[in-house]
Each structure stands twice: as C-alpha cells, then as structure tokens.
PDB file of C-alpha atoms in Angstrom:
ATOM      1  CA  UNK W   1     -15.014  10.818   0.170  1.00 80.00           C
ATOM      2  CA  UNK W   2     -18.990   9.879  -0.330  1.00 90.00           C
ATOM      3  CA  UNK W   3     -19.497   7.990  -3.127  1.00 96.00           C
ATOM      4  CA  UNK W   4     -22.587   8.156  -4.832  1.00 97.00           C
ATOM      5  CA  UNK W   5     -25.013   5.169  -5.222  1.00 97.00           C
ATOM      6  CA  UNK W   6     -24.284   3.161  -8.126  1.00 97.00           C
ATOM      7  CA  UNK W   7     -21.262   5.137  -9.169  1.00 98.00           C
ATOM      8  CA  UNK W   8     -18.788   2.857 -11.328  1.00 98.00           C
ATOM      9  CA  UNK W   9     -15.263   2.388  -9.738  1.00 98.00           C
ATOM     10  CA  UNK W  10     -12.814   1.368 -12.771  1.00 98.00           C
ATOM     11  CA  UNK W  11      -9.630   0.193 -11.457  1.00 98.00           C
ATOM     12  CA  UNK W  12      -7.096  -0.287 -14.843  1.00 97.00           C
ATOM     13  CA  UNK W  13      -3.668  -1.189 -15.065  1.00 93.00           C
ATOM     14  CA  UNK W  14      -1.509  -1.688 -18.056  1.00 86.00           C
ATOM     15  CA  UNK W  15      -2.827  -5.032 -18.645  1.00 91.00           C
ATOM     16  CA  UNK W  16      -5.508  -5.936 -16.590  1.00 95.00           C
ATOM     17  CA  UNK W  17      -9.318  -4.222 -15.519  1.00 96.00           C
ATOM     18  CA  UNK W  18     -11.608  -5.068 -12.359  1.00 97.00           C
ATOM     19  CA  UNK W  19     -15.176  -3.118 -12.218  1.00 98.00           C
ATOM     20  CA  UNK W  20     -17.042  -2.219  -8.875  1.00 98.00           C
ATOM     21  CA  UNK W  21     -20.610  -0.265  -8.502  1.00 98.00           C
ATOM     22  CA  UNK W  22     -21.264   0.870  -5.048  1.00 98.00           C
ATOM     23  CA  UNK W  23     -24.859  -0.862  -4.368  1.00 98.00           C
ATOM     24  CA  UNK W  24     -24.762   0.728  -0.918  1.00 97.00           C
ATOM     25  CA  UNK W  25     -25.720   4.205  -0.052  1.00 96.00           C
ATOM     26  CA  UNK W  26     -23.443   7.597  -0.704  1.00 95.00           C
ATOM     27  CA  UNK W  27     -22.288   7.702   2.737  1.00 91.00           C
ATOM     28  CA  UNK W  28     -21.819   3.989   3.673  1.00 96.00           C
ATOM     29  CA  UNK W  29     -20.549   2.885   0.438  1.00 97.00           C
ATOM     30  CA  UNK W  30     -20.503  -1.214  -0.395  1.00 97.00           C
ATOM     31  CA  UNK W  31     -18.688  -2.297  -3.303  1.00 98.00           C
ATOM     32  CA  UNK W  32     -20.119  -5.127  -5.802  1.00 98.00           C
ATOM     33  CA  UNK W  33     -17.686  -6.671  -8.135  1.00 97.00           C
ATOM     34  CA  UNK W  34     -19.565  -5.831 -11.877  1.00 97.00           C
ATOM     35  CA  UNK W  35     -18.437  -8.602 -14.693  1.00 95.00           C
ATOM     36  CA  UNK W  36     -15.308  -7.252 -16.799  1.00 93.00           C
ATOM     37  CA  UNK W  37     -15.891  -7.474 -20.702  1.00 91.00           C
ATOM     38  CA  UNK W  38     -13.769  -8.573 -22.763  1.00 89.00           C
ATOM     39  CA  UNK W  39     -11.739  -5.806 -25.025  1.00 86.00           C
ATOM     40  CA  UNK W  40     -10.727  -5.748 -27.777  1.00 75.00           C
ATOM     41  CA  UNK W  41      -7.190  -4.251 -28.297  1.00 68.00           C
ATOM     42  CA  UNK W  42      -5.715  -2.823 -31.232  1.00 67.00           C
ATOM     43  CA  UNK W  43      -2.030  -1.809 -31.359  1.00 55.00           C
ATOM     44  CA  UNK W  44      -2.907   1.432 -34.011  1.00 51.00           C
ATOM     45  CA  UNK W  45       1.270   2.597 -33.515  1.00 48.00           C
ATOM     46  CA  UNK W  46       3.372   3.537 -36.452  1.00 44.00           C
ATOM     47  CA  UNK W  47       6.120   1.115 -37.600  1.00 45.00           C
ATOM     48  CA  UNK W  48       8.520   4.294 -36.798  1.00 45.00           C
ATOM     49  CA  UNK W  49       6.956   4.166 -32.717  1.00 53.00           C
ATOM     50  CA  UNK W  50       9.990   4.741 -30.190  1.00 54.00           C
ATOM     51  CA  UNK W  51       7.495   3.162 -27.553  1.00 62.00           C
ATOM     52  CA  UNK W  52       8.747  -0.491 -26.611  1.00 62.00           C
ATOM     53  CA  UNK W  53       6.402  -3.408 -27.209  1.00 60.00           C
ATOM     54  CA  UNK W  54       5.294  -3.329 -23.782  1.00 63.00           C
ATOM     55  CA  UNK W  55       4.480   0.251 -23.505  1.00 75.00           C
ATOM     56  CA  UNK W  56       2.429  -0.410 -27.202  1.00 80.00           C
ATOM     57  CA  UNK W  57       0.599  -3.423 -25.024  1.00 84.00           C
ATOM     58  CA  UNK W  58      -0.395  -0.896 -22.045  1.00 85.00           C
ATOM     59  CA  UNK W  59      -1.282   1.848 -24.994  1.00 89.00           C
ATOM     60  CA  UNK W  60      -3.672  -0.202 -26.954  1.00 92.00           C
ATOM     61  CA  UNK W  61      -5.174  -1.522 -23.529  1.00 93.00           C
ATOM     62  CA  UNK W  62      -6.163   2.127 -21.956  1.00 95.00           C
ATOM     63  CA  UNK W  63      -7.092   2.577 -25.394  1.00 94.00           C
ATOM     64  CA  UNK W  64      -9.826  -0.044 -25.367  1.00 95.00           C
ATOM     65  CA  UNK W  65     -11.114   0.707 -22.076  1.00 97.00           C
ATOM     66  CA  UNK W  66     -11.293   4.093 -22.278  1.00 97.00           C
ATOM     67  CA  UNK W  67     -13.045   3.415 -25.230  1.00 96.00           C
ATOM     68  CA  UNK W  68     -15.365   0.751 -23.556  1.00 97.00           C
ATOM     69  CA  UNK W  69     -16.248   3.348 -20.423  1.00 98.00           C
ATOM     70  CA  UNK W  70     -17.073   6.250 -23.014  1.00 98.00           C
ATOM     71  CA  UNK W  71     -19.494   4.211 -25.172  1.00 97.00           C
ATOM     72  CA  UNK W  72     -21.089   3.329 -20.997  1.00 98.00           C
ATOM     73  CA  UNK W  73     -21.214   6.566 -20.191  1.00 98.00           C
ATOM     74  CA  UNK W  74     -22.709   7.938 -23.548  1.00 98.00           C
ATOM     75  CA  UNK W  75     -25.388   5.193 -23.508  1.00 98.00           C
ATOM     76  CA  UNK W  76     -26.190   6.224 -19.819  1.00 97.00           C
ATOM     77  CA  UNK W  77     -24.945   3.316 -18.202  1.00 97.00           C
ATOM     78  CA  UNK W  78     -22.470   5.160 -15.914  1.00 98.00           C
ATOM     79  CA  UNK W  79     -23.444   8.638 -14.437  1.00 98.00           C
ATOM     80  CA  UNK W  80     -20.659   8.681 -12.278  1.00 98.00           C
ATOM     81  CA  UNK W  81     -16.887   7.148 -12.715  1.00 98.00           C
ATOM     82  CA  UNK W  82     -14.523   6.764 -10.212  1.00 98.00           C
ATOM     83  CA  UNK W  83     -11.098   5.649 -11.935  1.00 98.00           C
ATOM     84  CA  UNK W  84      -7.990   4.233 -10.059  1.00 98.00           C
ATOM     85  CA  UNK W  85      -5.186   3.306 -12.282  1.00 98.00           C
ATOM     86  CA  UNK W  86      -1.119   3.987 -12.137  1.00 96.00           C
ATOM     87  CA  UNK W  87       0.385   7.584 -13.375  1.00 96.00           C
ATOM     88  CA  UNK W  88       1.497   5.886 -16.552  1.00 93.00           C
ATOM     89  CA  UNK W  89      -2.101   4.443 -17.524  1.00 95.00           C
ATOM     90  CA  UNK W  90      -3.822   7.146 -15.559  1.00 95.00           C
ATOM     91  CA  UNK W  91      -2.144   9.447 -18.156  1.00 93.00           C
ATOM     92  CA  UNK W  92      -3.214   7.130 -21.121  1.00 93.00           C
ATOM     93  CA  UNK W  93      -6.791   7.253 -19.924  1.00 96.00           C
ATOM     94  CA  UNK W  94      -6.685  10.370 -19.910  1.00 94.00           C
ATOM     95  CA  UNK W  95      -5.885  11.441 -23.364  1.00 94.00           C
ATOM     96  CA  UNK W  96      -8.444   9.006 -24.556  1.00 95.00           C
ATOM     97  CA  UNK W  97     -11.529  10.274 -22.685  1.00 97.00           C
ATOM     98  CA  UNK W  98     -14.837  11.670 -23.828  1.00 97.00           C
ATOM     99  CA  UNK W  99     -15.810  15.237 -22.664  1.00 97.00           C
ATOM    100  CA  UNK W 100     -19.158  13.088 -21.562  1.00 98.00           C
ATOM    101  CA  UNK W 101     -16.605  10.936 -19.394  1.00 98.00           C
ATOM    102  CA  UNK W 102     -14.384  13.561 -18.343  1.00 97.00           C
ATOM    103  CA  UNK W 103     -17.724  15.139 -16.503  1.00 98.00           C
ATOM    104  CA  UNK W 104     -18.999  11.817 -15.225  1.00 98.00           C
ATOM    105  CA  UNK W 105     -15.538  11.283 -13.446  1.00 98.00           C
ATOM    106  CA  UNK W 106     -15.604  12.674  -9.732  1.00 97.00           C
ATOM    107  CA  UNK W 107     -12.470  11.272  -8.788  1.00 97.00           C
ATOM    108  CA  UNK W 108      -9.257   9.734 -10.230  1.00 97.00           C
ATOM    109  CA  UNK W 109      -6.528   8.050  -7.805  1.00 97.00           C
ATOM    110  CA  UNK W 110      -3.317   7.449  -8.971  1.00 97.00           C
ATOM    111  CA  UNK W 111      -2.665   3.954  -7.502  1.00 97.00           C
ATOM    112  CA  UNK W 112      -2.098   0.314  -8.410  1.00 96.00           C
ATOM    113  CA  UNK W 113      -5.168  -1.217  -6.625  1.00 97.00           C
ATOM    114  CA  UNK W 114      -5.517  -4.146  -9.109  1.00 96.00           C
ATOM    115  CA  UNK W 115      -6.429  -7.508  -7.343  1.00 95.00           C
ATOM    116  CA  UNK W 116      -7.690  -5.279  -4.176  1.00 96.00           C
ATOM    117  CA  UNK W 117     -10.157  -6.678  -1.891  1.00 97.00           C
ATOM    118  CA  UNK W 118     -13.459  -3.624  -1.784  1.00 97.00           C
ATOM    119  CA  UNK W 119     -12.334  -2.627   1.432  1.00 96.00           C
ATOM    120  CA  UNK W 120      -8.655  -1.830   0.584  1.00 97.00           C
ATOM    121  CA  UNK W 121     -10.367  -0.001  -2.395  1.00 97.00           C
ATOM    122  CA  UNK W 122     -12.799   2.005  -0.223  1.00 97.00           C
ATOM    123  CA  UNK W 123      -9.481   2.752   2.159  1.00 96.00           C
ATOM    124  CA  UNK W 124      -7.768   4.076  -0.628  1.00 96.00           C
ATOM    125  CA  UNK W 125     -10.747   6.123  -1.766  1.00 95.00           C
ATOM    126  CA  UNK W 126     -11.391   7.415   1.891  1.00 92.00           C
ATOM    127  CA  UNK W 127      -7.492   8.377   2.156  1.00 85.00           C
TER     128      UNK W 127
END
C-alpha cells in the first residue's frame, strides 16, 4: 500500500491511542511518532445500558477520539487517515465518524497494533 506524505496513522484500542504521520515519501513511507492528546472521556450510557462497565470504558474512549480526529480533519489538520484498531473499536469508530473523516480515511485495518514499533506498523499496512 503507498501511503501518502503526511497521512495520519491512528492506531486505537479500547483504552489506549498512539499517532504516526508518515514524514517520508508515498512510496518509501517513514513513520514519526506525533504527541497523543489527552481526551477527555465521557461515559453518556443510560442507567438501563446492558453494556458491562468495561465495554462503557472502550465506548466513551472511541467516542472521544473519534471525536478528537473529526474536529483534525475538519480544521484541515489531517487530509488523509489511516486507522488501525480491533473489530470491536474499529466498529465503535465507526459509528462515530464524520462524513469529512469517513472521506479522509484510505484505509482501516482491523488489528491490535498498539505498542508496535513503525516497522511492524508499516508490515501490517504493506500486508
């Protein structure tokens, strides 16, 4: 897969968030680590939820970075998303997406990468 110059990579699980931009070119890609804000997370579930506590946790955590990478990509800050994240959150990204994001994405991967080093991330990407 080429990925573009300074394309955002946004690798989410349910609790955690690492950020890359690719600061080398589309077809020899180079992955710099980009500082992850800080969210914050807000548990918006009914008192009559059948979720469990921990699947509330991962909710309100997609939540708030989905929330984070629309207001980026709105604002111009991301043209083009890459987003790796398990099934589960993958899903709750998903729902929580921007039509703005939703066409800045050009590729989603449905893996647990968190704690990667960049070249087990560009593997992933490339396989």
């Amino acid at each position: 897969m080429l990925i573009p110059h300074a394309a955002v990579i946004a690798i989410v699980d349910g609790k955690a968030w690492e950020l890359y931009r690719n600061v080398g070119t589309e077809a020899v890609p180079e992955l710099a680590t980009l500082e992850t804000p800080s969210l914050v997370e807000q548990n918006h579930s009914s008192g009559g939820s059948h979720a469990s506590p921990h699947q509330q946790e991962e909710s309100a955590h997609c939540t708030a970075v989905a929330d984070w990478l629309n207001r980026q990509v709105q604002s111009h800050k991301i043209e083009h998303l890459i987003l790796i994240a398990p099934p589960r959150a993958l899903g709750e990204l998903r729902h929580q997406f921007g039509k703005a994001t939703q066409q800045a994405m050009i590729k989603e991967l449905a893996k647990d990468l968190i704690g990667r080093q960049p070249d087990d991330i560009l593997a992933a990407l490339r396989g």
